Tab-separated table of C-alpha atoms in Angstrom:
chain	number	residue	atom	x	y	z
Q	1	MET	CA	101.784	109.806	97.995
Q	2	ILE	CA	100.965	106.101	98.364
Q	3	ASP	CA	103.246	103.342	96.902
Q	4	THR	CA	100.964	101.344	95.690
Q	5	HIS	CA	103.069	98.153	94.862
Q	6	SER	CA	106.544	97.860	96.433
Q	7	HIS	CA	108.176	94.458	97.453
Q	8	ILE	CA	110.111	96.086	100.419
Q	9	ASN	CA	110.633	92.623	102.274
Q	10	THR	CA	112.982	92.033	99.379
Q	11	ILE	CA	115.313	95.249	99.556
Q	12	LEU	CA	119.072	94.108	100.304
Q	13	GLU	CA	120.488	97.544	101.144
Q	14	LEU	CA	118.062	99.005	103.692
Q	15	ASN	CA	116.217	97.624	106.837
Q	16	THR	CA	112.393	98.306	106.720
Q	17	ASP	CA	112.830	101.257	109.296
Q	18	GLU	CA	115.295	103.306	107.156
Q	19	ILE	CA	113.032	102.324	104.107
Q	20	LEU	CA	109.765	103.876	105.716
Q	21	GLU	CA	111.638	106.707	106.817
Q	22	ASN	CA	113.160	107.690	103.583
Q	23	ALA	CA	109.456	107.192	102.192
Q	24	LYS	CA	108.251	109.413	104.639
Q	25	ARG	CA	110.658	112.179	104.245
Q	26	ASN	CA	109.816	111.995	100.459
Q	27	GLY	CA	105.895	112.569	100.574
Q	28	ILE	CA	105.278	108.699	100.651
Q	29	GLU	CA	102.856	108.307	103.574
Q	30	LYS	CA	101.647	104.942	102.584
Q	31	VAL	CA	103.344	101.557	101.328
Q	32	ILE	CA	101.341	98.485	99.661
Q	33	VAL	CA	103.379	95.292	99.747
Q	34	PRO	CA	102.403	92.519	97.059
Q	35	ALA	CA	103.217	88.816	97.520
Q	36	ALA	CA	104.792	86.711	94.957
Q	37	CYS	CA	105.011	83.305	96.245
Q	38	LYS	CA	103.876	81.650	98.997
Q	39	SER	CA	106.803	82.099	101.196
Q	40	ASP	CA	106.298	86.063	101.249
Q	41	PHE	CA	102.592	85.644	102.962
Q	42	ASP	CA	103.991	85.436	106.849
Q	43	ASP	CA	106.660	88.221	105.753
Q	44	ILE	CA	103.635	90.603	104.687
Q	45	MET	CA	101.285	89.690	107.432
Q	46	LYS	CA	104.244	90.809	109.814
Q	47	LEU	CA	104.946	93.894	108.228
Q	48	ILE	CA	101.403	95.292	108.483
Q	49	ASP	CA	101.280	94.026	111.819
Q	50	LYS	CA	104.515	95.961	112.740
Q	51	TYR	CA	103.998	99.002	110.679
Q	52	GLU	CA	100.691	101.343	110.909
Q	53	ASN	CA	101.327	102.989	107.054
Q	54	VAL	CA	102.181	99.411	105.723
Q	55	TYR	CA	99.323	97.373	103.652
Q	56	GLY	CA	99.438	94.124	101.877
Q	57	MET	CA	98.140	92.039	98.974
Q	58	LEU	CA	98.589	88.425	98.730
Q	59	GLY	CA	98.794	86.383	95.540
Q	60	ILE	CA	100.728	83.915	93.410
Q	61	HIS	CA	103.010	85.604	90.637
Q	62	PRO	CA	102.437	83.873	87.448
Q	63	SER	CA	106.064	82.428	87.212
Q	64	GLU	CA	105.276	80.683	90.766
Q	65	ALA	CA	102.268	78.834	89.021
Q	66	LYS	CA	104.128	75.367	89.134
Q	67	ASP	CA	104.547	75.496	92.550
Q	68	TRP	CA	100.527	76.082	93.377
Q	69	ASP	CA	98.192	73.812	95.248
Q	70	ASP	CA	95.060	74.526	96.316
Q	71	SER	CA	95.723	75.370	99.874
Q	72	ILE	CA	96.944	78.667	99.038
Q	73	ILE	CA	93.723	79.521	98.528
Q	74	ASP	CA	92.426	78.866	102.209
Q	75	LYS	CA	95.669	80.645	103.616
Q	76	ILE	CA	94.647	83.644	101.655
Q	77	ARG	CA	91.004	83.833	102.571
Q	78	GLU	CA	92.284	83.188	106.083
Q	79	TYR	CA	94.976	86.089	105.954
Q	80	SER	CA	92.764	88.575	104.502
Q	81	LYS	CA	90.326	88.823	106.977
Q	82	ASN	CA	92.908	91.361	108.140
Q	83	LYS	CA	91.608	94.681	106.964
Q	84	LYS	CA	95.373	95.745	106.129
Q	85	ILE	CA	95.158	92.967	103.114
Q	86	VAL	CA	93.699	95.174	100.701
Q	87	GLY	CA	94.248	93.158	97.513
Q	88	ILE	CA	95.165	90.087	95.370
Q	89	GLY	CA	98.116	90.370	93.680
Q	90	GLU	CA	100.465	90.148	92.043
Q	91	ILE	CA	98.563	87.462	89.671
Q	92	GLY	CA	98.282	87.273	86.011
Q	93	LEU	CA	100.518	86.273	83.018
Q	94	ASP	CA	103.871	86.454	82.046
Q	95	TYR	CA	104.876	84.751	78.638
Q	96	TYR	CA	108.354	86.387	78.588
Q	97	TRP	CA	111.027	83.796	80.196
Q	98	ASP	CA	109.023	80.465	79.766
Q	99	LYS	CA	106.039	79.870	77.449
Q	100	SER	CA	106.186	75.918	78.457
Q	101	PHE	CA	103.665	76.169	81.236
Q	102	ASN	CA	101.018	79.458	80.001
Q	103	GLU	CA	98.111	77.111	80.188
Q	104	LEU	CA	99.186	76.306	84.375
Q	105	GLN	CA	99.275	80.171	84.457
Q	106	LYS	CA	95.978	80.955	82.749
Q	107	GLU	CA	94.609	78.446	85.359
Q	108	ILE	CA	95.984	79.863	88.248
Q	109	PHE	CA	95.080	82.950	87.235
Q	110	ILE	CA	91.565	82.404	86.925
Q	111	LYS	CA	91.616	80.591	90.297
Q	112	GLN	CA	93.044	83.980	92.177
Q	113	ILE	CA	90.000	86.023	90.123
Q	114	LYS	CA	87.424	84.081	91.309
Q	115	LEU	CA	89.216	84.353	94.968
Q	116	ALA	CA	89.406	88.000	94.798
Q	117	ASN	CA	85.891	88.366	93.701
Q	118	SER	CA	84.478	86.181	96.613
Q	119	LEU	CA	86.703	88.447	98.970
Q	120	ASN	CA	85.322	91.473	97.266
Q	121	LEU	CA	89.100	92.840	96.872
Q	122	PRO	CA	90.977	94.488	94.057
Q	123	ILE	CA	93.042	92.622	91.762
Q	124	ASP	CA	96.704	94.008	91.188
Q	125	ILE	CA	97.652	92.277	87.685
Q	126	HIS	CA	101.448	91.252	86.546
Q	127	ASP	CA	100.738	91.287	82.584
Q	128	ARG	CA	104.150	90.817	80.674
Q	129	GLU	CA	103.855	90.090	76.587
Q	130	ALA	CA	100.395	88.419	77.531
Q	131	HIS	CA	98.414	91.461	76.842
Q	132	LYS	CA	95.170	89.513	74.693
Q	133	ASP	CA	95.289	86.631	77.080
Q	134	THR	CA	95.350	88.919	80.309
Q	135	PHE	CA	92.547	90.960	78.793
Q	136	ASP	CA	90.361	88.312	77.602
Q	137	ILE	CA	90.696	86.212	80.974
Q	138	VAL	CA	89.928	89.481	82.958
Q	139	LYS	CA	86.812	90.445	80.967
Q	140	LYS	CA	85.534	86.874	81.141
Q	141	TYR	CA	86.165	85.983	84.488
Q	142	ASN	CA	86.321	88.892	86.678
Q	143	LYS	CA	82.881	90.313	88.628
Q	144	ASN	CA	83.132	92.598	91.076
Q	145	SER	CA	86.928	93.343	91.324
Q	146	THR	CA	88.499	96.631	90.558
Q	147	ILE	CA	91.294	95.701	88.141
Q	148	ILE	CA	95.014	97.470	88.142
Q	149	MET	CA	97.496	96.700	85.293
Q	150	HIS	CA	100.854	96.674	87.432
Q	151	CYS	CA	103.535	98.020	85.651
Q	152	PHE	CA	101.422	98.455	82.409
Q	153	SER	CA	103.616	98.224	79.706
Q	154	GLY	CA	100.879	97.858	76.643
Q	155	SER	CA	100.330	100.704	73.867
Q	156	VAL	CA	98.245	103.503	74.059
Q	157	GLU	CA	95.367	101.669	72.440
Q	158	PHE	CA	95.581	98.622	74.884
Q	159	ALA	CA	95.866	101.528	77.692
Q	160	LYS	CA	92.302	102.829	75.981
Q	161	GLU	CA	91.002	99.494	75.946
Q	162	CYS	CA	91.983	99.034	79.656
Q	163	ILE	CA	90.727	102.442	80.776
Q	164	LYS	CA	87.030	101.547	78.804
Q	165	GLU	CA	86.898	98.493	80.862
Q	166	GLY	CA	87.081	100.691	84.096
Q	167	TRP	CA	90.514	99.436	84.982
Q	168	TYR	CA	93.376	101.436	86.461
Q	169	LEU	CA	96.970	101.542	85.509
Q	170	GLY	CA	99.775	101.368	87.957
Q	171	ILE	CA	102.793	103.470	86.484
Q	172	GLY	CA	106.212	103.486	87.745
Q	173	GLY	CA	110.051	104.054	87.306
Q	174	VAL	CA	109.972	103.094	83.665
Q	175	VAL	CA	108.310	105.983	82.594
Q	176	THR	CA	111.236	108.301	83.589
Q	177	PHE	CA	113.349	106.417	81.095
Q	178	LYS	CA	114.737	108.645	78.000
Q	179	ASN	CA	113.811	106.123	75.846
Q	180	ALA	CA	110.628	104.766	77.107
Q	181	ILE	CA	108.529	106.995	74.273
Q	182	LYS	CA	105.650	104.389	74.525
Q	183	MET	CA	105.057	104.471	78.212
Q	184	LYS	CA	105.431	108.309	78.056
Q	185	ASP	CA	102.935	108.067	75.198
Q	186	VAL	CA	100.456	105.940	77.545
Q	187	VAL	CA	100.736	108.462	80.449
Q	188	LYS	CA	100.162	111.301	78.311
Q	189	ASN	CA	96.700	110.075	76.751
Q	190	VAL	CA	95.109	108.196	79.771
Q	191	PRO	CA	92.755	110.647	82.234
Q	192	ILE	CA	95.161	110.876	85.652
Q	193	GLU	CA	91.958	109.802	87.405
Q	194	LYS	CA	92.956	106.061	85.942
Q	195	ILE	CA	96.600	106.316	87.248
Q	196	ILE	CA	98.133	105.376	90.465
Q	197	LEU	CA	101.962	105.407	91.184
Q	198	GLU	CA	104.278	102.805	92.153
Q	199	THR	CA	107.891	101.613	92.319
Q	200	ASP	CA	108.073	97.821	91.945
Q	201	ALA	CA	110.882	98.044	94.436
Q	202	PRO	CA	113.553	96.978	94.346
Q	203	TYR	CA	113.160	96.422	90.537
Q	204	LEU	CA	112.683	99.305	87.698
Q	205	THR	CA	114.370	102.027	89.710
Q	206	PRO	CA	113.618	105.711	88.113
Q	207	VAL	CA	116.099	108.336	86.916
Q	208	PRO	CA	118.213	109.445	88.264
Q	209	TYR	CA	118.923	106.555	90.409
Q	210	ARG	CA	118.501	103.946	87.597
Q	211	GLY	CA	120.779	100.764	87.811
Q	212	LYS	CA	120.458	100.964	91.745
Q	213	GLU	CA	118.198	99.286	94.219
Q	214	ASN	CA	114.421	100.811	94.132
Q	215	GLN	CA	112.483	101.938	97.231
Q	216	PRO	CA	109.402	103.765	97.965
Q	217	ALA	CA	110.936	107.244	98.145
Q	218	TYR	CA	111.480	107.133	94.461
Q	219	VAL	CA	107.873	107.400	93.960
Q	220	LYS	CA	108.387	110.992	93.710
Q	221	PHE	CA	110.496	111.157	90.560
Q	222	VAL	CA	107.726	108.928	88.752
Q	223	ALA	CA	105.118	111.815	89.831
Q	224	GLU	CA	107.363	114.733	88.954
Q	225	GLU	CA	107.653	112.682	85.474
Q	226	ILE	CA	103.643	112.257	85.395
Q	227	ALA	CA	103.280	115.950	86.041
Q	228	LYS	CA	106.115	117.132	83.230
Q	229	ILE	CA	104.522	114.526	80.412
Q	230	LYS	CA	100.783	115.937	81.062
Q	231	ASN	CA	101.539	119.273	81.795
Q	232	ILE	CA	99.476	119.657	84.918
Q	233	THR	CA	101.040	120.471	88.529
Q	234	ILE	CA	102.941	118.121	90.809
Q	235	ASN	CA	100.316	118.853	93.541
Q	236	ASP	CA	97.532	117.373	91.067
Q	237	VAL	CA	99.550	114.074	90.430
Q	238	LYS	CA	100.227	113.520	94.006
Q	239	ASN	CA	96.375	114.201	95.087
Q	240	ILE	CA	94.473	112.639	92.425
Q	241	THR	CA	96.638	109.586	92.219
Q	242	THR	CA	96.726	109.156	95.976
Q	243	GLN	CA	92.792	109.545	95.859
Q	244	ASN	CA	92.570	106.990	93.530
Q	245	ALA	CA	94.638	104.805	95.605
Q	246	GLU	CA	92.620	105.153	98.502
Q	247	ARG	CA	89.470	104.728	96.745
Q	248	ILE	CA	90.416	101.516	94.995
Q	249	PHE	CA	92.201	99.889	98.294
Q	250	ASN	CA	89.620	101.351	100.773
Q	251	ILE	CA	92.438	102.738	102.735
């Protein structure tokens, strides 16, 4: 399996060797580490250089939009010459915490979509309580990049609209939560061919470790829950989601 979205550079309880050893023991062969801010870039470049099975994505999270400057575009272009940079992310819109700079978020989001298109890299999207604006902007500005809706949190109807556009859904630990009825309904109603697995570690830890720090090894609990919801074998979930990730990220 592949953990397609895991901030392993911010996990506190384990060092990177331990994180990756745990992952391998639990069937997770590759980990993709997204950036959230400019200071993550060098961490990610060191990780992908040191570990054969770690890949990276570069981008600025919407909550960090106020710290944007256009030199970031040049830095991402330069770092993306490394073939182990496999996407632009996580980028997008977040209206949950602070709505005072929504217009700036949109501006930075559009710049990064255009950058991803010019580099022909997939886009890993953070969308929190901003479904309509996210959808409209991606539909208008994305020309050629594969889209992943990271940590998908919308309705079944919104999921179907995303699938219709050819986008993929990143499914993580939330699907294991007992009260996550909407998320379980989404998984039930979208084809497994449009799902990829993720943890968003160290956040959103799945049951049975909810409340503790998340790590890539826990992807297996996400896979097990998806198999249960869709009434398919765990091997089908592992094989198909891995093939999806390999195709999207060209790894």
